[in-house]
Coordinates of C-alpha atoms in Angstrom, one line a residue:
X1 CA 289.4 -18.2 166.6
X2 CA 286.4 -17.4 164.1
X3 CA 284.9 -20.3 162.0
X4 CA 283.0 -19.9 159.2
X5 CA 279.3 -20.1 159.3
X6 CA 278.7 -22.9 157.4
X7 CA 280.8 -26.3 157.1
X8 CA 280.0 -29.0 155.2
X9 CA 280.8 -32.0 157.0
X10 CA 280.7 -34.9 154.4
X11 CA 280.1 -33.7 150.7
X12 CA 279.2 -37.2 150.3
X13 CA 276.6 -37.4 152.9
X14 CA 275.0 -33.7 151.8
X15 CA 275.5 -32.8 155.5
X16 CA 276.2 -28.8 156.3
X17 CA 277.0 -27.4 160.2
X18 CA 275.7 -24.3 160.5
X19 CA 277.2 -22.0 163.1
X20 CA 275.5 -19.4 165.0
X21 CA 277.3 -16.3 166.1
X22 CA 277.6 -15.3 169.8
X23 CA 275.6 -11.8 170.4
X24 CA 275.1 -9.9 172.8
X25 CA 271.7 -9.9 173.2
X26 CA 271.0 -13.6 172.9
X27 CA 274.3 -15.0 173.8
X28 CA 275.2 -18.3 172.2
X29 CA 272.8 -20.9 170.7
X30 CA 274.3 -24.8 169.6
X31 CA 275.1 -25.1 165.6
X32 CA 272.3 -26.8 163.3
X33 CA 273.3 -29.7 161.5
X34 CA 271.3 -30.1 158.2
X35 CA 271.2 -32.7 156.1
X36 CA 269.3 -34.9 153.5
X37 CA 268.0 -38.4 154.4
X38 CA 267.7 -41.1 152.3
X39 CA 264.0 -40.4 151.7
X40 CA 264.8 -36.9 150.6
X41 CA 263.8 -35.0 153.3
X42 CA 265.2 -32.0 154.7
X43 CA 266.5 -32.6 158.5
X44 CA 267.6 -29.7 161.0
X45 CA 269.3 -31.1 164.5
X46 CA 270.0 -29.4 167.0
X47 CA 271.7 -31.1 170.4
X48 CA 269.3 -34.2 169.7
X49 CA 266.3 -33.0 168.2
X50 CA 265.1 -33.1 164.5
X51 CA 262.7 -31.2 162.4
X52 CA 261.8 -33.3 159.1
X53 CA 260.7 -30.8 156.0
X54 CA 259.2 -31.6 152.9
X55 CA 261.9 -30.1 149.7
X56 CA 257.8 -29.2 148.8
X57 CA 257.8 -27.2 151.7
X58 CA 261.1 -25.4 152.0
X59 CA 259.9 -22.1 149.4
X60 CA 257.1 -21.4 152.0
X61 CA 259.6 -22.2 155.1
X62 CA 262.0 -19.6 153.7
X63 CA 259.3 -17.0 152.9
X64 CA 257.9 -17.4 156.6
X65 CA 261.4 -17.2 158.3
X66 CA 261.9 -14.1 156.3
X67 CA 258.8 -12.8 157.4
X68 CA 259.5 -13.5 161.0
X69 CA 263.0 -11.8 161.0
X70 CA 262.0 -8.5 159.7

C-alpha cells in the first residue's frame, strides 16, 4: 500500500508527517513530524529528537538544503 508523502495530522495543531520513500540505495529512513509550537517555532522530530528553527531562518534553511541536494 502507498501513502502519500505528506499527511497532516491535526489541521488544528499545524502538524504535517512527512514520509520518506524506501530506495534502493538508502533503504528506509523514519517519517519527520513537523509542526509549529506555541512560540512559533519550526519543529522537525524524528523517533525522539527535535530541531527548533527560527520562521527567520527557514529562506536560508531551504536555500542550503537545495544546495546540498544538487
Amino acid at each position: 500500500m502507498t501513502r502519500p508523502t505528506v499527511s497532516h495530522t491535526m489541521s488544528c495543531a499545524m502538524q504535517a508527517v512527512i514520509w520518506q520513500p524506501f530506495t534502493e540505495d538508502r533503504g528506509s529512513e523514519p517519517a519527520l513530524l513537523v509542526q509549529c509550537d506555541a512560540t512559533g517555532l519550526l519543529m522537525i522530530t524524528q523517533e525522539g529528537r527535535d530541531i527548533l528553527i527560527q520562521p527567520e531562518t527557514l529562506p536560508e534553511l531551504i536555500k542550503q538544503l537545495r544546495r546540498l541536494t544538487q
